[in-house]
Tab-separated table of C-alpha atoms in Angstrom:
chain	number	residue	atom	x	y	z
A	1	MET	CA	-1.284	39.781	45.309
A	2	TYR	CA	1.103	36.938	46.134
A	3	SER	CA	3.525	36.603	49.052
A	4	ASN	CA	5.372	33.914	50.958
A	5	ALA	CA	3.512	32.024	53.653
A	6	ALA	CA	5.075	32.362	57.106
A	7	ARG	CA	4.953	29.832	59.910
A	8	ASP	CA	2.241	31.779	61.735
A	9	ASP	CA	0.058	31.695	58.627
A	10	LEU	CA	0.085	27.903	58.725
A	11	TRP	CA	-0.697	27.816	62.442
A	12	SER	CA	-3.556	30.279	61.909
A	13	LYS	CA	-5.157	28.164	59.185
A	14	LEU	CA	-4.832	25.019	61.272
A	15	SER	CA	-6.403	26.826	64.246
A	16	GLN	CA	-9.312	27.852	62.038
A	17	ALA	CA	-9.753	24.227	60.980
A	18	MET	CA	-9.776	23.129	64.630
A	19	ARG	CA	-12.408	25.751	65.515
A	20	SER	CA	-14.580	24.602	62.610
A	21	GLU	CA	-14.623	21.172	64.279
A	22	GLY	CA	-15.595	22.661	67.631
A	23	ARG	CA	-12.124	22.610	69.209
A	24	ASN	CA	-10.862	25.933	70.511
A	25	ILE	CA	-7.159	25.113	70.149
A	26	ASP	CA	-4.544	27.726	69.291
A	27	ILE	CA	-2.142	25.702	67.148
A	28	GLY	CA	0.463	28.472	67.287
A	29	ASP	CA	0.656	28.359	71.092
A	30	MET	CA	0.685	24.566	71.061
A	31	MET	CA	3.484	24.326	68.492
A	32	ASP	CA	5.558	26.977	70.266
A	33	SER	CA	5.604	24.736	73.356
A	34	TRP	CA	7.193	21.994	71.229
A	35	THR	CA	9.472	23.974	68.900
A	36	LEU	CA	10.784	26.749	71.161
A	37	GLN	CA	11.895	24.713	74.168
A	38	MET	CA	14.163	21.720	74.436
A	39	GLY	CA	13.264	18.134	75.132
A	40	TYR	CA	9.893	16.535	75.681
A	41	PRO	CA	7.636	15.673	78.637
A	42	VAL	CA	6.809	12.572	80.613
A	43	ILE	CA	3.054	12.358	81.162
A	44	SER	CA	1.946	10.605	84.376
A	45	ILE	CA	-1.576	9.149	84.476
A	46	SER	CA	-3.415	7.689	87.467
A	47	LYS	CA	-6.987	6.927	88.513
A	48	ASN	CA	-8.346	9.253	91.148
A	49	GLN	CA	-8.433	7.731	94.616
A	50	SER	CA	-11.959	7.161	95.858
A	51	ASP	CA	-13.711	5.477	98.765
A	52	GLN	CA	-16.157	4.052	96.233
A	53	LEU	CA	-15.462	0.980	94.122
A	54	LEU	CA	-15.972	2.860	90.856
A	55	THR	CA	-14.413	6.066	89.588
A	56	HIS	CA	-14.705	8.082	86.377
A	57	ASP	CA	-11.818	10.510	86.814
A	58	ILE	CA	-8.087	10.408	86.141
A	59	THR	CA	-5.285	12.747	87.174
A	60	ILE	CA	-2.722	13.725	84.541
A	61	SER	CA	0.530	15.543	85.274
A	62	GLN	CA	3.512	16.494	83.166
A	63	GLU	CA	7.166	17.309	83.709
A	64	HIS	CA	10.305	17.625	81.619
A	65	PHE	CA	11.676	14.128	80.967
A	66	LEU	CA	15.341	14.082	82.019
A	67	TYR	CA	17.723	11.217	82.742
A	68	GLY	CA	19.526	13.015	85.559
A	69	GLN	CA	17.412	13.348	88.711
A	70	GLU	CA	19.621	16.105	90.055
A	71	VAL	CA	18.792	18.445	87.128
A	72	ARG	CA	14.997	18.127	87.369
A	73	SER	CA	14.454	20.747	90.060
A	74	ASN	CA	13.288	24.242	89.109
A	75	ASP	CA	12.241	23.072	85.643
A	76	SER	CA	9.333	25.260	84.526
A	77	PHE	CA	8.818	23.768	81.068
A	78	LEU	CA	5.222	23.043	80.079
A	79	TRP	CA	3.821	21.564	76.881
A	80	GLN	CA	0.378	21.554	75.317
A	81	VAL	CA	-0.078	17.827	74.873
A	82	PRO	CA	-2.717	16.036	72.782
A	83	LEU	CA	-3.016	12.875	74.869
A	84	THR	CA	-5.028	9.850	73.762
A	85	VAL	CA	-6.185	7.566	76.593
A	86	SER	CA	-7.971	4.215	76.761
A	87	PHE	CA	-8.865	1.982	79.683
A	88	GLY	CA	-9.529	-1.729	79.853
A	89	ASN	CA	-9.246	-5.054	81.606
A	90	VAL	CA	-8.549	-8.689	80.759
A	91	SER	CA	-11.175	-8.844	78.007
A	92	PHE	CA	-12.159	-5.250	77.241
A	93	LEU	CA	-10.574	-2.128	75.769
A	94	SER	CA	-12.444	1.162	75.584
A	95	THR	CA	-12.392	3.429	72.571
A	96	GLU	CA	-9.690	6.059	72.886
A	97	CYS	CA	-10.480	9.606	73.934
A	98	LEU	CA	-8.417	12.696	73.142
A	99	LEU	CA	-7.517	14.986	76.045
A	100	TRP	CA	-5.637	18.272	75.755
A	101	VAL	CA	-3.199	18.659	78.654
A	102	ASN	CA	-2.011	22.236	79.180
A	103	ASN	CA	-1.169	22.492	82.876
A	104	ARG	CA	1.214	20.877	85.334
A	105	THR	CA	-1.627	18.779	86.788
A	106	GLU	CA	-5.173	18.285	85.544
A	107	THR	CA	-8.201	16.083	86.241
A	108	HIS	CA	-10.283	14.585	83.439
A	109	ARG	CA	-13.407	12.395	83.348
A	110	ILE	CA	-13.175	9.512	80.871
A	111	GLY	CA	-15.486	6.646	81.912
A	112	GLN	CA	-16.391	4.131	84.579
A	113	MET	CA	-13.423	2.245	86.041
A	114	ASP	CA	-12.929	-0.133	88.947
A	115	GLU	CA	-9.887	-1.330	90.891
A	116	GLU	CA	-8.934	-3.858	88.179
A	117	THR	CA	-9.211	-1.382	85.288
A	118	TRP	CA	-5.909	-0.296	83.764
A	119	LEU	CA	-5.151	2.937	81.935
A	120	LEU	CA	-3.163	3.215	78.701
A	121	GLY	CA	-1.875	6.502	77.280
A	122	ASN	CA	-0.473	7.656	73.939
A	123	ILE	CA	-2.435	5.142	71.878
A	124	ASN	CA	-0.337	3.669	69.055
A	125	GLN	CA	2.541	5.969	70.034
A	126	THR	CA	1.353	8.956	68.018
A	127	GLY	CA	2.660	11.515	70.546
A	128	TYR	CA	6.284	12.540	71.148
A	129	PHE	CA	6.436	11.982	74.900
A	130	ARG	CA	6.775	9.217	77.460
A	131	VAL	CA	3.944	7.930	79.630
A	132	ASN	CA	4.251	6.816	83.242
A	133	TYR	CA	1.696	5.283	85.606
A	134	ASP	CA	1.435	4.478	89.294
A	135	LEU	CA	2.842	1.069	90.276
A	136	HIS	CA	-0.618	-0.504	90.594
A	137	ASN	CA	-1.426	0.414	86.994
A	138	TRP	CA	1.945	-0.903	85.789
A	139	ASN	CA	1.214	-4.194	87.559
A	140	LEU	CA	-2.210	-4.401	85.908
A	141	LEU	CA	-0.643	-3.778	82.487
A	142	ILE	CA	1.993	-6.448	83.158
A	143	GLN	CA	-0.749	-8.919	84.119
A	144	GLN	CA	-2.637	-8.036	80.947
A	145	LEU	CA	0.406	-8.683	78.766
A	146	HIS	CA	0.905	-12.073	80.391
A	147	ILE	CA	-2.760	-13.108	80.122
A	148	ASN	CA	-3.836	-11.640	76.763
A	149	PRO	CA	-1.357	-9.253	75.129
A	150	GLN	CA	-3.456	-8.915	71.967
A	151	ILE	CA	-5.896	-6.608	73.807
A	152	ILE	CA	-3.097	-4.004	73.614
A	153	SER	CA	-1.951	-3.045	70.114
A	154	VAL	CA	1.480	-4.013	68.771
A	155	GLY	CA	2.548	-0.365	68.763
A	156	ASN	CA	1.551	0.122	72.379
A	157	ARG	CA	3.205	-3.122	73.469
A	158	ALA	CA	6.448	-1.820	71.970
A	159	GLY	CA	5.837	1.591	73.538
A	160	LEU	CA	5.281	0.134	76.998
A	161	ILE	CA	8.612	-1.696	76.806
A	162	ASP	CA	10.500	1.369	75.595
A	163	ASP	CA	8.875	3.705	78.121
A	164	ALA	CA	9.284	1.342	81.078
A	165	PHE	CA	13.007	0.753	80.554
A	166	ASN	CA	13.784	4.408	79.887
A	167	LEU	CA	11.695	5.563	82.846
A	168	ALA	CA	13.600	3.098	85.048
A	169	ARG	CA	16.905	4.232	83.586
A	170	ALA	CA	15.991	7.828	84.455
A	171	GLY	CA	14.880	6.953	87.974
A	172	TYR	CA	11.113	7.387	87.576
A	173	LEU	CA	10.458	3.644	88.039
A	174	PRO	CA	12.063	0.772	89.960
A	175	GLN	CA	14.161	-1.385	87.622
A	176	ASP	CA	12.121	-4.496	88.401
A	177	VAL	CA	9.044	-3.060	86.621
A	178	PRO	CA	10.461	-3.266	83.072
A	179	LEU	CA	12.143	-6.584	83.839
A	180	GLN	CA	8.808	-8.039	84.957
A	181	LEU	CA	7.110	-6.517	81.928
A	182	ILE	CA	9.307	-8.332	79.381
A	183	GLY	CA	8.385	-11.643	80.998
A	184	TYR	CA	5.481	-11.806	78.535
A	185	LEU	CA	7.812	-11.796	75.501
A	186	ARG	CA	7.935	-15.586	75.387
A	187	GLY	CA	4.492	-15.397	73.781
A	188	GLU	CA	5.185	-12.339	71.600
A	189	THR	CA	5.068	-13.018	67.848
A	190	SER	CA	5.383	-9.479	66.448
A	191	PHE	CA	8.581	-7.716	65.444
A	192	LEU	CA	8.071	-4.261	66.987
A	193	PRO	CA	7.935	-5.290	70.680
A	194	TRP	CA	10.994	-7.499	70.216
A	195	HIS	CA	12.803	-4.646	68.472
A	196	ALA	CA	11.948	-2.270	71.330
A	197	ALA	CA	13.157	-4.862	73.847
A	198	SER	CA	16.382	-5.459	71.942
A	199	ARG	CA	17.263	-1.747	71.958
A	200	VAL	CA	16.702	-1.220	75.680
A	201	LEU	CA	18.261	-4.541	76.710
A	202	TYR	CA	21.401	-3.604	74.790
A	203	GLN	CA	21.759	-0.485	76.958
A	204	LEU	CA	21.182	-2.482	80.149
A	205	ASP	CA	23.566	-5.169	78.943
A	206	LYS	CA	26.377	-2.627	78.582
A	207	LEU	CA	25.556	-1.187	81.986
A	208	LEU	CA	25.883	-4.560	83.726
A	209	ASP	CA	28.316	-6.584	81.601
A	210	ARG	CA	31.229	-6.118	84.005
A	211	THR	CA	29.281	-6.817	87.221
A	212	ASP	CA	28.702	-9.876	89.378
A	213	GLU	CA	24.970	-9.613	88.643
A	214	TYR	CA	25.423	-9.988	84.890
A	215	SER	CA	24.882	-13.755	84.791
A	216	LEU	CA	21.525	-13.328	86.551
A	217	PHE	CA	20.473	-10.639	84.110
A	218	SER	CA	21.628	-12.483	80.976
A	219	GLY	CA	20.009	-15.695	82.194
A	220	TYR	CA	16.699	-13.914	82.706
A	221	VAL	CA	16.830	-12.386	79.215
A	222	LEU	CA	17.637	-15.766	77.666
A	223	LYS	CA	14.637	-17.246	79.447
A	224	GLN	CA	12.413	-14.808	77.571
A	225	VAL	CA	14.180	-15.331	74.238
A	226	ALA	CA	14.746	-19.102	74.153
A	227	SER	CA	11.362	-20.519	73.139
A	228	ARG	CA	10.663	-17.954	70.415
A	229	TYR	CA	14.235	-18.206	69.114
A	230	HIS	CA	14.010	-21.987	68.773
A	231	GLN	CA	10.610	-21.692	67.119
A	232	VAL	CA	11.732	-19.145	64.515
A	233	GLY	CA	15.142	-20.724	63.881
A	234	TRP	CA	17.767	-19.573	61.407
A	235	PRO	CA	17.404	-18.540	57.770
A	236	SER	CA	18.413	-21.126	55.209
A	237	ASN	CA	21.823	-20.886	53.595
A	238	ILE	CA	20.589	-22.463	50.365
A	239	PRO	CA	21.452	-20.296	47.314
A	240	SER	CA	19.049	-17.415	46.902
A	241	ASN	CA	17.070	-18.782	43.933
A	242	GLN	CA	15.867	-21.629	46.161
A	243	ASP	CA	15.841	-19.696	49.386
A	244	ASN	CA	12.290	-19.558	50.682
A	245	PHE	CA	13.160	-17.315	53.643
A	246	LEU	CA	13.560	-14.404	51.218
A	247	GLN	CA	9.854	-14.736	50.425
A	248	ALA	CA	8.898	-14.041	54.028
A	249	SER	CA	7.581	-10.651	54.998
A	250	TYR	CA	10.060	-7.990	56.004
A	251	GLN	CA	8.910	-7.982	59.620
A	252	ALA	CA	9.112	-11.779	59.892
A	253	GLU	CA	12.662	-11.671	58.580
A	254	GLU	CA	13.576	-8.826	60.938
A	255	LEU	CA	12.016	-10.673	63.878
A	256	GLN	CA	14.165	-13.696	63.077
A	257	ARG	CA	17.270	-11.497	62.947
A	258	GLU	CA	16.356	-9.793	66.248
A	259	LEU	CA	15.925	-13.129	68.032
A	260	ILE	CA	19.200	-14.519	66.660
A	261	MET	CA	21.033	-11.378	67.761
A	262	LEU	CA	19.571	-11.553	71.284
A	263	ALA	CA	20.230	-15.292	71.608
A	264	CYS	CA	23.844	-15.056	70.462
A	265	SER	CA	24.579	-11.845	72.380
A	266	PHE	CA	23.296	-13.221	75.689
A	267	GLY	CA	24.978	-16.616	75.405
A	268	ASN	CA	22.548	-19.181	73.970
A	269	LYS	CA	24.785	-22.193	73.269
A	270	GLN	CA	22.836	-23.429	70.263
A	271	CYS	CA	23.093	-19.968	68.701
A	272	HIS	CA	26.840	-19.998	69.352
A	273	ARG	CA	27.200	-23.442	67.778
A	274	GLN	CA	25.261	-22.336	64.703
A	275	ALA	CA	27.423	-19.225	64.242
A	276	VAL	CA	30.633	-21.231	64.667
A	277	ALA	CA	29.372	-23.806	62.141
A	278	HIS	CA	28.713	-21.042	59.593
A	279	ILE	CA	32.222	-19.607	60.025
A	280	SER	CA	33.866	-23.036	59.917
A	281	GLU	CA	32.040	-23.941	56.708
A	282	TRP	CA	33.101	-20.651	55.134
A	283	ILE	CA	36.752	-21.232	56.039
A	284	SER	CA	36.813	-24.850	54.852
A	285	SER	CA	35.004	-24.229	51.549
A	286	ASN	CA	36.150	-20.649	50.958
A	287	ARG	CA	32.542	-19.932	49.935
A	288	ASN	CA	30.511	-17.546	52.065
A	289	ARG	CA	26.986	-18.961	52.265
A	290	ILE	CA	26.046	-17.006	55.389
A	291	PRO	CA	22.733	-15.163	54.758
A	292	PRO	CA	23.587	-11.479	54.239
A	293	ASN	CA	21.093	-10.110	56.770
A	294	ILE	CA	22.737	-11.949	59.705
A	295	ARG	CA	26.395	-11.783	58.660
A	296	ASP	CA	27.248	-9.107	61.200
A	297	ILE	CA	25.865	-11.288	64.019
A	298	VAL	CA	27.602	-14.452	62.798
A	299	TYR	CA	30.947	-12.741	62.158
A	300	CYS	CA	30.998	-11.055	65.569
A	301	THR	CA	29.909	-14.201	67.416
A	302	GLY	CA	32.462	-16.332	65.571
A	303	VAL	CA	35.340	-13.948	66.240
A	304	SER	CA	34.448	-13.743	69.943
A	305	LEU	CA	34.293	-17.531	70.398
A	306	MET	CA	36.912	-18.922	68.030
A	307	ASP	CA	40.711	-18.800	67.982
A	308	GLU	CA	43.227	-16.331	66.605
A	309	ASP	CA	43.245	-18.063	63.203
A	310	VAL	CA	39.626	-17.000	62.675
A	311	TRP	CA	40.536	-13.411	63.499
A	312	GLU	CA	43.361	-13.579	60.959
A	313	PHE	CA	40.947	-15.050	58.392
A	314	MET	CA	38.543	-12.127	58.925
A	315	TRP	CA	41.447	-9.678	58.716
A	316	MET	CA	42.468	-11.213	55.388
A	317	LYS	CA	38.894	-11.066	54.074
A	318	PHE	CA	38.647	-7.443	55.147
A	319	HIS	CA	41.608	-6.569	52.932
A	320	SER	CA	40.547	-8.685	49.978
A	321	SER	CA	36.895	-7.607	49.877
A	322	SER	CA	35.951	-4.874	47.414
A	323	ALA	CA	32.393	-4.383	48.747
A	324	VAL	CA	32.198	-1.380	51.065
A	325	SER	CA	29.304	-2.796	53.114
A	326	GLU	CA	31.079	-6.146	53.571
A	327	LYS	CA	34.325	-4.438	54.618
A	328	LYS	CA	32.422	-2.461	57.253
A	329	ILE	CA	30.860	-5.625	58.711
A	330	LEU	CA	34.212	-7.443	58.731
A	331	LEU	CA	36.009	-4.535	60.416
A	332	GLU	CA	33.368	-4.332	63.158
A	333	ALA	CA	33.602	-8.098	63.647
A	334	LEU	CA	37.337	-7.814	64.299
A	335	THR	CA	36.529	-5.647	67.337
A	336	CYS	CA	34.426	-8.476	68.868
A	337	SER	CA	37.412	-10.584	69.929
A	338	ASP	CA	37.839	-11.496	73.596
A	339	ASN	CA	41.611	-11.460	73.051
A	340	THR	CA	42.942	-8.131	74.363
A	341	PHE	CA	46.199	-8.633	72.451
A	342	LEU	CA	44.274	-8.733	69.153
A	343	LEU	CA	42.196	-5.719	70.159
A	344	SER	CA	45.348	-3.740	71.007
A	345	ARG	CA	46.903	-4.807	67.726
A	346	LEU	CA	43.846	-3.625	65.799
A	347	LEU	CA	43.849	-0.268	67.594
A	348	ASN	CA	47.527	0.291	66.807
A	349	LEU	CA	47.227	-0.844	63.184
A	350	SER	CA	44.259	1.428	62.614
A	351	LEU	CA	46.159	4.570	63.592
A	352	THR	CA	49.763	3.821	62.688
A	353	SER	CA	49.371	2.186	59.277
A	354	ASP	CA	47.375	2.548	56.093
A	355	LEU	CA	45.810	-0.896	56.531
A	356	VAL	CA	42.602	0.648	57.890
A	357	PRO	CA	41.014	3.499	55.880
A	358	GLN	CA	41.379	6.804	57.684
A	359	GLN	CA	37.629	7.353	57.769
A	360	ASP	CA	37.178	4.048	59.663
A	361	VAL	CA	39.709	4.602	62.461
A	362	ILE	CA	37.244	6.310	64.797
A	363	ASP	CA	34.706	3.512	64.270
A	364	VAL	CA	37.353	0.941	65.232
A	365	ILE	CA	38.098	2.734	68.515
A	366	ILE	CA	34.389	3.126	69.325
A	367	HIS	CA	33.552	-0.513	68.579
A	368	VAL	CA	36.488	-1.776	70.634
A	369	GLY	CA	35.064	0.356	73.469
A	370	ARG	CA	31.694	-1.372	73.124
A	371	ASN	CA	33.347	-4.731	73.730
A	372	PRO	CA	33.502	-5.387	77.504
A	373	GLN	CA	37.016	-6.807	77.028
A	374	GLY	CA	38.088	-3.701	75.138
A	375	ARG	CA	36.372	-0.909	77.023
A	376	ASN	CA	39.352	0.037	79.149
A	377	LEU	CA	41.700	-0.467	76.176
A	378	ALA	CA	39.771	1.984	73.997
A	379	TRP	CA	39.439	4.561	76.771
A	380	LYS	CA	43.166	4.336	77.560
A	381	TYR	CA	44.078	4.443	73.864
A	382	PHE	CA	41.926	7.526	73.342
A	383	ARG	CA	43.699	9.388	76.146
A	384	GLU	CA	47.192	8.320	75.112
A	385	LYS	CA	46.677	9.051	71.407
A	386	TRP	CA	44.609	12.199	71.752
A	387	ASP	CA	47.250	14.449	70.192
A	388	VAL	CA	47.509	12.232	67.120
A	389	LEU	CA	43.751	11.879	66.833
A	390	ASN	CA	43.163	15.586	67.261
A	391	ALA	CA	45.827	16.443	64.686
A	392	ARG	CA	44.113	14.164	62.186
A	393	TYR	CA	40.444	14.903	62.923
A	394	GLY	CA	40.494	18.147	64.904
A	395	GLU	CA	38.953	20.265	62.163
A	396	ALA	CA	36.121	17.771	61.650
A	397	LEU	CA	34.244	18.623	64.833
A	398	PHE	CA	31.532	16.032	64.249
A	399	MET	CA	34.231	13.321	64.082
A	400	ASN	CA	35.768	14.458	67.370
A	401	SER	CA	32.344	14.612	68.986
A	402	LYS	CA	31.521	11.123	67.711
A	403	LEU	CA	34.805	9.784	69.080
A	404	ILE	CA	34.518	11.418	72.501
A	405	ASN	CA	30.914	10.303	72.937
A	406	GLY	CA	31.735	6.833	71.632
A	407	VAL	CA	34.639	5.992	73.939
A	408	THR	CA	32.817	7.270	77.026
A	409	GLU	CA	29.386	5.838	76.118
A	410	PHE	CA	29.561	2.876	78.493
A	411	LEU	CA	31.862	4.154	81.236
A	412	ASN	CA	29.804	3.751	84.402
A	413	THR	CA	31.987	3.258	87.490
A	414	GLU	CA	33.203	5.801	90.042
A	415	ARG	CA	36.790	5.171	88.952
A	416	GLU	CA	35.908	5.860	85.329
A	417	LEU	CA	34.036	9.012	86.325
A	418	ASP	CA	37.189	10.214	88.110
A	419	GLU	CA	39.199	9.464	84.963
A	420	VAL	CA	36.755	11.442	82.808
A	421	THR	CA	37.011	14.352	85.251
A	422	HIS	CA	40.803	14.183	85.129
A	423	THR	CA	40.728	14.026	81.342
A	424	TYR	CA	38.828	17.316	81.148
A	425	THR	CA	41.466	19.063	83.223
A	426	HIS	CA	44.476	17.507	81.477
A	427	ALA	CA	46.708	20.196	80.043
A	428	HIS	CA	46.962	18.735	76.546
A	429	ILE	CA	43.306	18.192	75.777
A	430	HIS	CA	41.431	20.524	78.096
A	431	THR	CA	40.850	23.261	75.533
A	432	HIS	CA	39.704	20.828	72.869
A	433	ILE	CA	36.924	19.021	74.714
A	434	ARG	CA	35.593	21.649	77.081
A	435	THR	CA	32.613	22.024	74.745
A	436	HIS	CA	31.803	18.357	75.318
A	437	ALA	CA	31.085	18.820	79.015
A	438	HIS	CA	27.813	16.953	78.570
A	439	THR	CA	29.953	13.793	78.331
A	440	HIS	CA	30.938	14.267	81.957
A	441	THR	CA	27.298	14.810	82.918
A	442	HIS	CA	26.199	11.688	81.052
A	443	THR	CA	28.942	9.602	82.662
A	444	HIS	CA	27.914	10.896	86.090
A	445	MET	CA	24.311	9.913	85.294
A	446	ARG	CA	25.377	6.422	84.193
A	447	VAL	CA	27.309	5.892	87.448
A	448	HIS	CA	24.148	6.562	89.456
A	449	THR	CA	22.001	4.462	87.097
A	450	HIS	CA	24.559	1.668	87.364
A	451	ALA	CA	24.424	1.737	91.178
A	452	ARG	CA	20.620	1.959	91.237
A	453	THR	CA	20.226	-0.922	88.779
A	454	ARG	CA	22.646	-3.153	90.680
A	455	THR	CA	20.647	-2.511	93.849
A	456	HIS	CA	17.494	-3.735	92.144
A	457	LEU	CA	19.279	-6.817	90.807
A	458	THR	CA	20.406	-7.918	94.261
A	459	GLY	CA	18.459	-8.823	97.377
A	460	HIS	CA	14.911	-9.903	96.547
A	461	GLN	CA	15.653	-9.480	92.843
A	462	HIS	CA	18.372	-12.121	93.120
A	463	GLN	CA	15.729	-14.570	94.359
A	464	THR	CA	13.303	-13.496	91.625
A	465	PHE	CA	15.835	-14.031	88.835
A	466	THR	CA	16.939	-17.354	90.289
A	467	ALA	CA	13.357	-18.614	90.447
A	468	LEU	CA	12.564	-17.459	86.931
A	469	THR	CA	15.705	-18.742	85.268
A	470	CYS	CA	15.596	-22.141	86.995
A	471	LEU	CA	12.244	-23.045	85.493
A	472	THR	CA	14.199	-24.865	82.795
A	473	CYS	CA	17.317	-27.002	83.225
A	474	ASP	CA	19.650	-24.895	81.130
A	475	ILE	CA	18.269	-21.916	79.297
A	476	ARG	CA	21.558	-21.390	77.496
A	477	GLU	CA	21.151	-24.578	75.494
């Protein structure tokens, strides 16, 4: 009478439920397209071209979303995609409609649209795919965000930022599209779009932080951050029983943290002064009144800006602290120094002494590699100490994978690609990391992304950034 339910039984019942609502959807076939093939699609949406002023139809196409352009050819993957679409203009947003996309390219009728009507897909980010548009539609969406962003939901504002930067990173969009899009952030008051921007800007920051164009890029980002950062300010360092910032909503507190992190990371001088003041007060009073939710930002900023005595103070606190979470923050902060001697010392101490717990050694190497001043140090150290590292962690494959991916994460020049290639063929480590060949592919992809992004940040983009960042006297203040 009783038996176990199989996967197909669930799909069958769900298909019956869909048919009872008038939708002839085979849930089994749909789910197979998502569970039995790798990755996910990018859905491209555009209004149909017409000689008339008005149109009702849109064209939707899909392809496998991949970061490497050279591996996109001959990709036959198709998904059954439940796509929600709305359209709107400066003051109007239509109700969403649900379209089922099954083929490579399809045409659907959704409503009356004119030349100034924009399309918006994947409403509230309920689908696991990216959405792309033609450049005219992207420009209309950018205009909308600048004029009245509230027409578009918070979730979709965050989704547009995340999609635009990742589509540009993968070569589907010019890099200036996402950079123009975030120009509206000066008026953004919600956490999610800022969080999305912070994540993608971090990737772009690491791609450009050793280039001549970096000052233009960082200046442009600071222009977007400055006004909101100064408005939100810093949390109070009054003891917690009087601390009214703890009564704020979670998202308001996280927004404040996000803005402080962006301001300090990209060089806002007031943010730097505030972080240094916090560290100085801690050292002079020997009482840590730095709000816990921003300690990682303050510690890292202080170590990067202040002298060797501050690094030694953090090193001492790392050893004297008994709180695991605090020790982790302090150890990461030590990797933020701009002093390559201190970074080399930390790398050597982590592997050749018992001063750094064995389980934290790999994190030290990875975090040194994320520091622009330490990237080459960590990569060189990894290659020179591979035998020691492999002897210690070789059986823990996830640790080796984490280390290999970590030290190569931000290598993006032709020289570094050659070094990665050489590393794979080196006699001593070849057999150990052959299975991590995707690292070479990812580095190759980053080299091309790096070159493409630099191209977009020069020429006319140089003039654009200069014009935007000179609207105020000194955006770093």
